[in-house]
mmCIF file of C-alpha atoms and ligand atoms in Angstrom:
data_model
loop_
_atom_site.group_PDB
_atom_site.id
_atom_site.type_symbol
_atom_site.label_atom_id
_atom_site.label_comp_id
_atom_site.label_asym_id
_atom_site.label_seq_id
_atom_site.Cartn_x
_atom_site.Cartn_y
_atom_site.Cartn_z
ATOM 1 C CA MET A 1 54.014 38.943 66.840
ATOM 2 C CA LYS A 2 53.109 40.483 70.179
ATOM 3 C CA THR A 3 51.834 43.918 69.445
ATOM 4 C CA GLU A 4 52.076 45.716 72.725
ATOM 5 C CA GLY A 5 54.726 45.993 75.493
ATOM 6 C CA ASN A 6 57.680 45.691 73.080
ATOM 7 C CA THR A 7 60.798 47.801 72.769
ATOM 8 C CA ILE A 8 60.905 48.339 68.829
ATOM 9 C CA LEU A 9 63.600 49.802 66.734
ATOM 10 C CA ILE A 10 62.348 51.208 63.409
ATOM 11 C CA THR A 11 65.133 52.333 61.019
ATOM 12 C CA GLY A 12 64.016 55.093 58.682
ATOM 13 C CA GLY A 13 61.263 55.854 61.436
ATOM 14 C CA GLY A 14 61.439 59.633 60.910
ATOM 15 C CA SER A 15 59.430 59.751 57.834
ATOM 16 C CA GLY A 16 56.991 57.901 55.590
ATOM 17 C CA ILE A 17 56.058 54.244 56.226
ATOM 18 C CA GLY A 18 58.652 54.120 59.125
ATOM 19 C CA LYS A 19 57.023 57.008 60.970
ATOM 20 C CA ALA A 20 53.531 55.849 60.524
ATOM 21 C CA LEU A 21 54.402 52.413 61.884
ATOM 22 C CA ALA A 22 56.274 54.152 64.667
ATOM 23 C CA HIS A 23 53.256 56.123 65.883
ATOM 24 C CA ARG A 24 50.840 53.196 65.461
ATOM 25 C CA PHE A 25 53.039 50.870 67.360
ATOM 26 C CA HIS A 26 53.565 53.641 69.977
ATOM 27 C CA ASP A 27 49.706 54.196 70.240
ATOM 28 C CA LEU A 28 49.314 50.352 71.043
ATOM 29 C CA GLY A 29 51.714 50.597 73.989
ATOM 30 C CA ASN A 30 55.099 49.910 72.750
ATOM 31 C CA THR A 31 58.389 51.776 73.504
ATOM 32 C CA VAL A 32 59.519 52.847 70.025
ATOM 33 C CA ILE A 33 62.995 54.100 68.996
ATOM 34 C CA VAL A 34 63.227 55.650 65.579
ATOM 35 C CA ALA A 35 66.517 55.909 63.813
ATOM 36 C CA GLY A 36 67.987 57.615 60.661
ATOM 37 C CA ARG A 37 70.494 60.199 59.518
ATOM 38 C CA ARG A 38 68.408 63.438 60.074
ATOM 39 C CA ASP A 39 67.947 64.352 63.607
ATOM 40 C CA ASP A 40 65.535 67.132 63.027
ATOM 41 C CA VAL A 41 63.109 64.686 61.233
ATOM 42 C CA LEU A 42 63.499 62.191 64.022
ATOM 43 C CA GLN A 43 62.979 64.957 66.675
ATOM 44 C CA GLN A 44 59.614 65.782 64.829
ATOM 45 C CA ALA A 45 58.508 62.121 64.813
ATOM 46 C CA ILE A 46 58.871 61.669 68.627
ATOM 47 C CA ALA A 47 57.592 65.239 69.639
ATOM 48 C CA GLY A 48 54.924 64.972 72.402
ATOM 49 C CA ARG A 49 55.247 61.227 72.672
ATOM 50 C CA PRO A 50 56.694 59.757 75.874
ATOM 51 C CA ASN A 51 58.359 56.439 75.329
ATOM 52 C CA MET A 52 59.509 57.459 71.901
ATOM 53 C CA HIS A 53 63.158 57.888 71.350
ATOM 54 C CA ALA A 54 65.330 59.151 68.622
ATOM 55 C CA MET A 55 68.862 57.896 67.592
ATOM 56 C CA THR A 56 70.930 58.990 64.573
ATOM 57 C CA PHE A 57 72.782 56.347 62.564
ATOM 58 C CA ASP A 58 73.865 55.894 58.990
ATOM 59 C CA ALA A 59 72.861 52.670 57.507
ATOM 60 C CA ASP A 60 75.589 52.992 54.809
ATOM 61 C CA SER A 61 78.421 52.753 57.393
ATOM 62 C CA ALA A 62 79.639 49.357 58.697
ATOM 63 C CA ALA A 63 81.597 50.909 61.446
ATOM 64 C CA GLY A 64 78.604 53.331 62.208
ATOM 65 C CA ILE A 65 76.166 50.331 62.445
ATOM 66 C CA ALA A 66 78.366 48.505 64.919
ATOM 67 C CA ASP A 67 78.647 51.697 67.062
ATOM 68 C CA PHE A 68 74.872 52.373 66.791
ATOM 69 C CA ALA A 69 74.067 48.675 67.831
ATOM 70 C CA ARG A 70 76.302 49.124 70.966
ATOM 71 C CA ARG A 71 74.630 52.404 72.050
ATOM 72 C CA LEU A 72 71.161 51.106 71.148
ATOM 73 C CA THR A 73 71.355 47.995 73.281
ATOM 74 C CA ALA A 74 73.173 49.932 76.208
ATOM 75 C CA GLU A 75 70.324 52.451 76.209
ATOM 76 C CA HIS A 76 67.509 50.224 75.499
ATOM 77 C CA PRO A 77 68.402 46.775 77.031
ATOM 78 C CA ALA A 78 64.715 45.563 76.564
ATOM 79 C CA LEU A 79 64.861 45.897 72.812
ATOM 80 C CA ASN A 80 63.008 42.869 71.371
ATOM 81 C CA VAL A 81 61.915 44.016 67.865
ATOM 82 C CA LEU A 82 63.946 45.190 64.931
ATOM 83 C CA ILE A 83 62.083 46.938 61.917
ATOM 84 C CA ASN A 84 64.441 47.209 59.026
ATOM 85 C CA ASN A 85 62.617 49.831 57.170
ATOM 86 C CA ALA A 86 65.359 52.484 56.022
ATOM 87 C CA GLY A 87 65.695 52.535 52.194
ATOM 88 C CA ILE A 88 66.292 54.701 49.209
ATOM 89 C CA MET A 89 64.948 54.361 45.660
ATOM 90 C CA ARG A 90 66.850 55.893 42.844
ATOM 91 C CA PHE A 91 65.822 55.940 39.183
ATOM 92 C CA GLU A 92 68.549 54.632 36.679
ATOM 93 C CA ALA A 93 68.758 54.271 32.863
ATOM 94 C CA LEU A 94 70.179 50.886 31.934
ATOM 95 C CA ASP A 95 70.556 51.544 28.240
ATOM 96 C CA ARG A 96 73.766 53.453 28.370
ATOM 97 C CA GLN A 97 77.071 53.468 30.385
ATOM 98 C CA ARG A 98 76.606 55.424 33.469
ATOM 99 C CA ASP A 99 77.977 56.566 36.777
ATOM 100 C CA LEU A 100 77.185 53.720 39.194
ATOM 101 C CA GLY A 101 76.973 55.952 42.258
ATOM 102 C CA ASP A 102 73.208 55.327 42.612
ATOM 103 C CA ALA A 103 73.346 51.531 42.038
ATOM 104 C CA GLU A 104 76.224 51.307 44.642
ATOM 105 C CA ALA A 105 74.381 53.495 47.193
ATOM 106 C CA THR A 106 71.251 51.586 46.792
ATOM 107 C CA VAL A 107 73.014 48.321 47.400
ATOM 108 C CA ALA A 108 74.751 49.859 50.549
ATOM 109 C CA THR A 109 71.406 51.281 52.122
ATOM 110 C CA ASN A 110 68.946 48.602 51.061
ATOM 111 C CA LEU A 111 70.856 45.414 51.186
ATOM 112 C CA LEU A 112 74.184 45.711 53.282
ATOM 113 C CA GLY A 113 72.494 48.105 55.819
ATOM 114 C CA PRO A 114 69.889 45.545 56.992
ATOM 115 C CA ILE A 115 72.247 42.635 56.745
ATOM 116 C CA ARG A 116 74.765 44.551 58.814
ATOM 117 C CA LEU A 117 72.226 45.762 61.451
ATOM 118 C CA THR A 118 70.689 42.403 61.777
ATOM 119 C CA ASP A 119 73.979 40.793 62.341
ATOM 120 C CA ALA A 120 74.871 43.299 65.012
ATOM 121 C CA LEU A 121 71.613 42.807 66.862
ATOM 122 C CA VAL A 122 70.721 38.874 66.255
ATOM 123 C CA GLU A 123 72.412 37.830 69.406
ATOM 124 C CA HIS A 124 70.736 40.398 71.489
ATOM 125 C CA LEU A 125 67.327 39.800 70.016
ATOM 126 C CA GLY A 126 67.746 35.992 70.372
ATOM 127 C CA ARG A 127 68.021 36.512 74.211
ATOM 128 C CA GLN A 128 64.774 38.571 74.461
ATOM 129 C CA PRO A 129 61.285 37.087 75.036
ATOM 130 C CA ASP A 130 58.953 37.650 72.146
ATOM 131 C CA ALA A 131 61.518 38.651 69.754
ATOM 132 C CA ALA A 132 60.685 39.696 66.289
ATOM 133 C CA LEU A 133 62.448 40.941 63.116
ATOM 134 C CA VAL A 134 60.536 42.736 60.336
ATOM 135 C CA ASN A 135 62.233 43.405 56.932
ATOM 136 C CA VAL A 136 60.597 46.042 54.672
ATOM 137 C CA THR A 137 60.999 44.783 51.064
ATOM 138 C CA SER A 138 58.719 45.776 48.288
ATOM 139 C CA GLY A 139 56.200 44.597 45.663
ATOM 140 C CA LEU A 140 59.072 45.288 43.249
ATOM 141 C CA ALA A 141 60.813 42.417 44.681
ATOM 142 C CA PHE A 142 58.491 40.142 42.972
ATOM 143 C CA VAL A 143 57.865 42.259 39.652
ATOM 144 C CA PRO A 144 60.695 44.842 38.916
ATOM 145 C CA LEU A 145 60.246 48.439 37.914
ATOM 146 C CA VAL A 146 62.458 48.865 34.924
ATOM 147 C CA ALA A 147 63.301 52.505 35.985
ATOM 148 C CA ALA A 148 64.541 51.251 39.258
ATOM 149 C CA PRO A 149 66.515 48.119 38.615
ATOM 150 C CA THR A 150 68.899 48.247 41.377
ATOM 151 C CA TYR A 151 66.244 49.058 43.853
ATOM 152 C CA SER A 152 64.042 46.165 42.649
ATOM 153 C CA ALA A 153 67.105 43.757 42.838
ATOM 154 C CA THR A 154 67.931 44.835 46.426
ATOM 155 C CA LYS A 155 64.385 44.040 47.426
ATOM 156 C CA ALA A 156 64.311 40.828 45.581
ATOM 157 C CA ALA A 157 67.664 39.813 47.476
ATOM 158 C CA MET A 158 66.145 40.988 50.777
ATOM 159 C CA HIS A 159 63.054 38.754 50.186
ATOM 160 C CA LEU A 160 65.245 35.607 50.107
ATOM 161 C CA TYR A 161 67.441 36.756 52.813
ATOM 162 C CA THR A 162 64.315 37.117 54.924
ATOM 163 C CA VAL A 163 63.252 33.554 53.957
ATOM 164 C CA ALA A 164 66.785 32.198 55.057
ATOM 165 C CA LEU A 165 66.578 34.251 58.353
ATOM 166 C CA ARG A 166 63.139 32.891 59.128
ATOM 167 C CA GLU A 167 64.390 29.223 58.897
ATOM 168 C CA ALA A 168 67.672 29.910 60.734
ATOM 169 C CA LEU A 169 65.917 31.878 63.582
ATOM 170 C CA LYS A 170 62.982 29.484 64.021
ATOM 171 C CA GLY A 171 62.006 29.154 67.586
ATOM 172 C CA LYS A 172 64.091 32.180 68.575
ATOM 173 C CA ILE A 173 63.083 35.141 66.525
ATOM 174 C CA GLU A 174 59.787 35.600 64.477
ATOM 175 C CA VAL A 175 60.809 36.800 61.081
ATOM 176 C CA ILE A 176 58.151 38.946 59.204
ATOM 177 C CA GLU A 177 58.456 40.325 55.753
ATOM 178 C CA LEU A 178 56.489 43.570 55.169
ATOM 179 C CA VAL A 179 55.748 44.110 51.458
ATOM 180 C CA PRO A 180 54.416 47.522 50.523
ATOM 181 C CA PRO A 181 52.984 48.298 47.064
ATOM 182 C CA ALA A 182 53.385 51.781 45.718
ATOM 183 C CA VAL A 183 52.438 54.124 48.646
ATOM 184 C CA GLN A 184 52.364 57.880 48.871
ATOM 185 C CA THR A 185 55.460 58.884 50.802
ATOM 186 C CA ASP A 186 58.588 61.060 49.896
ATOM 187 C CA LEU A 187 60.673 57.994 48.891
ATOM 188 C CA THR A 188 60.953 59.515 45.401
ATOM 189 C CA PRO A 189 60.391 63.150 44.183
ATOM 190 C CA GLY A 190 56.573 63.691 43.620
ATOM 191 C CA GLN A 191 55.527 60.441 45.135
ATOM 192 C CA ALA A 192 53.756 61.854 48.110
ATOM 193 C CA THR A 193 51.056 63.079 45.804
ATOM 194 C CA ARG A 194 51.398 60.606 42.826
ATOM 195 C CA PRO A 195 47.890 59.457 41.610
ATOM 196 C CA GLY A 196 47.131 55.814 41.829
ATOM 197 C CA TYR A 197 49.477 55.289 44.764
ATOM 198 C CA LEU A 198 48.165 54.021 47.965
ATOM 199 C CA PRO A 199 47.486 56.812 50.471
ATOM 200 C CA LEU A 200 49.870 56.209 53.458
ATOM 201 C CA ALA A 201 46.957 56.257 56.088
ATOM 202 C CA ASP A 202 45.020 53.512 54.255
ATOM 203 C CA PHE A 203 48.118 51.540 53.882
ATOM 204 C CA ILE A 204 49.065 51.585 57.511
ATOM 205 C CA ASP A 205 45.496 50.794 58.608
ATOM 206 C CA GLU A 206 45.498 47.510 56.546
ATOM 207 C CA VAL A 207 49.174 46.753 57.735
ATOM 208 C CA MET A 208 48.228 47.272 61.419
ATOM 209 C CA ALA A 209 45.152 44.919 61.168
ATOM 210 C CA LEU A 210 47.417 42.197 59.587
ATOM 211 C CA PHE A 211 50.119 42.750 62.465
ATOM 212 C CA GLN A 212 47.405 42.086 64.966
ATOM 213 C CA GLN A 213 46.296 38.770 63.602
ATOM 214 C CA GLN A 214 47.523 36.098 65.789
ATOM 215 C CA PRO A 215 49.663 34.305 64.583
ATOM 216 C CA THR A 216 50.953 37.318 62.617
ATOM 217 C CA PRO A 217 51.174 36.228 58.893
ATOM 218 C CA ARG A 218 54.954 35.697 58.085
ATOM 219 C CA GLU A 219 54.372 38.156 55.060
ATOM 220 C CA ILE A 220 52.315 41.417 55.580
ATOM 221 C CA LEU A 221 50.555 41.730 52.242
ATOM 222 C CA VAL A 222 47.965 44.454 51.684
ATOM 223 C CA GLN A 223 45.376 43.587 49.174
ATOM 224 C CA ARG A 224 47.088 46.074 46.538
ATOM 225 C CA VAL A 225 50.312 44.127 46.498
ATOM 226 C CA ALA A 226 48.888 40.679 45.552
ATOM 227 C CA PHE A 227 49.054 41.765 41.930
ATOM 228 C CA GLN A 228 52.921 41.708 42.273
ATOM 229 C CA ARG A 229 53.431 39.130 44.964
ATOM 230 C CA GLN A 230 51.280 36.458 43.375
ATOM 231 C CA ALA A 231 52.183 37.281 39.672
ATOM 232 C CA GLU A 232 54.701 34.323 39.263
ATOM 233 C CA ALA A 233 52.586 31.725 41.237
ATOM 234 C CA GLU A 234 49.385 32.640 39.087
ATOM 235 C CA HIS A 235 51.492 32.308 35.844
ATOM 236 C CA ARG A 236 51.093 35.858 34.724
ATOM 237 C CA PHE A 237 54.609 37.107 35.439
ATOM 238 C CA ASP A 238 55.500 38.567 31.964
ATOM 239 C CA GLU A 239 52.076 40.320 31.739
ATOM 240 C CA ALA A 240 52.562 41.832 35.268
ATOM 241 C CA VAL A 241 55.911 43.135 34.227
ATOM 242 C CA THR A 242 54.383 45.023 31.299
ATOM 243 C CA THR A 243 51.350 46.228 33.127
ATOM 244 C CA LEU A 244 53.091 47.582 36.099
ATOM 245 C CA ASN A 245 55.590 49.385 34.159
ATOM 246 C CA GLU A 246 53.006 50.924 32.026
ATOM 247 C CA MET A 247 51.037 52.032 34.994
ATOM 248 C CA ALA A 248 54.176 53.566 36.513
ATOM 249 C CA ARG A 249 55.198 55.362 33.400
ATOM 250 C CA LYS A 250 51.611 56.863 33.111
ATOM 251 C CA ALA A 251 51.505 57.806 36.804
ATOM 252 C CA ARG A 252 54.789 59.748 36.433
ATOM 253 C CA GLU A 253 53.729 61.413 33.153
ATOM 254 C CA ALA A 254 50.525 62.618 34.847
ATOM 255 C CA GLN A 255 52.440 64.557 37.230
ATOM 256 C CA GLN A 256 54.699 66.278 34.764
HETATM 257 N N1 NAP B 1 56.563 54.228 49.458
HETATM 258 C C1 NAP B 1 56.609 53.048 48.564
HETATM 259 O O1 NAP B 1 55.941 53.249 47.568
HETATM 260 C C2 NAP B 1 57.274 51.861 48.967
HETATM 261 C C3 NAP B 1 56.970 50.769 48.422
HETATM 262 C C4 NAP B 1 57.632 49.580 48.654
HETATM 263 C C5 NAP B 1 58.568 49.562 49.592
HETATM 264 N N2 NAP B 1 58.919 50.660 50.269
HETATM 265 C C6 NAP B 1 59.942 50.747 51.376
HETATM 266 O O2 NAP B 1 59.535 51.284 52.524
HETATM 267 C C7 NAP B 1 60.694 51.672 53.279
HETATM 268 C C8 NAP B 1 60.279 53.167 53.779
HETATM 269 O O3 NAP B 1 60.194 54.073 52.602
HETATM 270 P P1 NAP B 1 59.178 55.261 52.686
HETATM 271 O O4 NAP B 1 58.362 55.108 51.389
HETATM 272 O O5 NAP B 1 58.674 55.519 53.936
HETATM 273 O O6 NAP B 1 60.136 56.436 52.119
HETATM 274 P P2 NAP B 1 60.937 57.586 53.025
HETATM 275 O O7 NAP B 1 59.897 58.414 53.733
HETATM 276 O O8 NAP B 1 62.040 58.209 52.139
HETATM 277 O O9 NAP B 1 61.663 56.694 54.200
HETATM 278 C C9 NAP B 1 62.858 56.273 54.014
HETATM 279 C C10 NAP B 1 63.692 56.355 55.553
HETATM 280 O O10 NAP B 1 64.894 55.708 55.278
HETATM 281 C C11 NAP B 1 65.875 56.559 55.949
HETATM 282 N N3 NAP B 1 67.143 56.379 55.432
HETATM 283 C C12 NAP B 1 67.516 56.341 54.076
HETATM 284 N N4 NAP B 1 68.833 56.206 53.922
HETATM 285 C C13 NAP B 1 69.371 55.833 55.193
HETATM 286 C C14 NAP B 1 70.660 55.641 55.658
HETATM 287 N N5 NAP B 1 71.656 55.608 55.049
HETATM 288 N N6 NAP B 1 70.905 55.487 56.954
HETATM 289 C C15 NAP B 1 69.718 55.715 57.797
HETATM 290 N N7 NAP B 1 68.471 55.818 57.381
HETATM 291 C C16 NAP B 1 68.313 56.095 56.090
HETATM 292 C C17 NAP B 1 65.398 57.995 55.695
HETATM 293 O O11 NAP B 1 65.701 58.970 56.798
HETATM 294 P P3 NAP B 1 67.047 59.898 56.697
HETATM 295 O O12 NAP B 1 67.113 60.388 55.169
HETATM 296 O O13 NAP B 1 66.993 60.854 57.714
HETATM 297 O O14 NAP B 1 68.340 58.970 56.947
HETATM 298 C C18 NAP B 1 63.951 57.845 55.761
HETATM 299 O O15 NAP B 1 63.450 58.139 56.946
HETATM 300 C C19 NAP B 1 61.819 51.581 52.370
HETATM 301 O O16 NAP B 1 62.553 50.637 52.580
HETATM 302 C C20 NAP B 1 61.265 51.527 50.963
HETATM 303 O O17 NAP B 1 62.011 50.799 50.075
HETATM 304 C C21 NAP B 1 58.329 51.952 50.020
#
């Protein structure tokens, strides 16, 4: 992927991983549009940075995404890179019947959102030089967190959707999967300071070095995520499920 001179949309670019990516791509000389639901957060992300732009949209709304894609391509016709980063993570207990609102919201934001936005922009991107599509999945796509089952399932689904997109768009749009391990952000309460999670700045340094490799790897895998990404290939999947969930439980308990 070309890493300068692009026009890049980053969903969820007002906070966490999206904001850090936005700033680093902007520093490299790209025009960057950040999008999400909270305008105040987006305005803070673009403050003092010419060639950064903010647009509000709700990834949960099919009609909203269609309208957003029209506004986006009208205002930024040079758009050639889409980074599907917006996401939510909710904890759910599977051992009793429950309100499925969290599960349904997770599917809407993490799975239907990027499917709809990619659909709305695929033809535009296909006409651009150096077009690229980056989907942000998770190490939990490969080894699930029992406490976040629907989240893990949406990320596993996005992994295979990304594999299919890569084949379907070969020669037109470069398709890259960014697979974060546990990183210190506000994705869940307390996570920004959770011990054992990768500091955001360290994560982004490693990610940007991988983006700048030519050719860019089709999967951006920092060292920390290999434990999950390679678990099945290395025939240690069951052990990885146990170890990961035990580590996550201890990290959460250490904060209580
Ligand atoms: N941090 C980790 O440990 C980790 C690990 C693996 C994968 N990831 C993935 O990395 C991505 C970024 O997460 P993060 O850790 O940086 O957390 P974050 O700071 O909470 O970022 C999530 C972003 O998504 C946006 N968003 C959520 N729902 C939305 C909606 N309906 N419409 C539009 N935007 C929406 C949020 O903005 P608004 O609330 O303003 O809409 C927010 O800026 C997510 O896909 C997450 O699953 C994170």
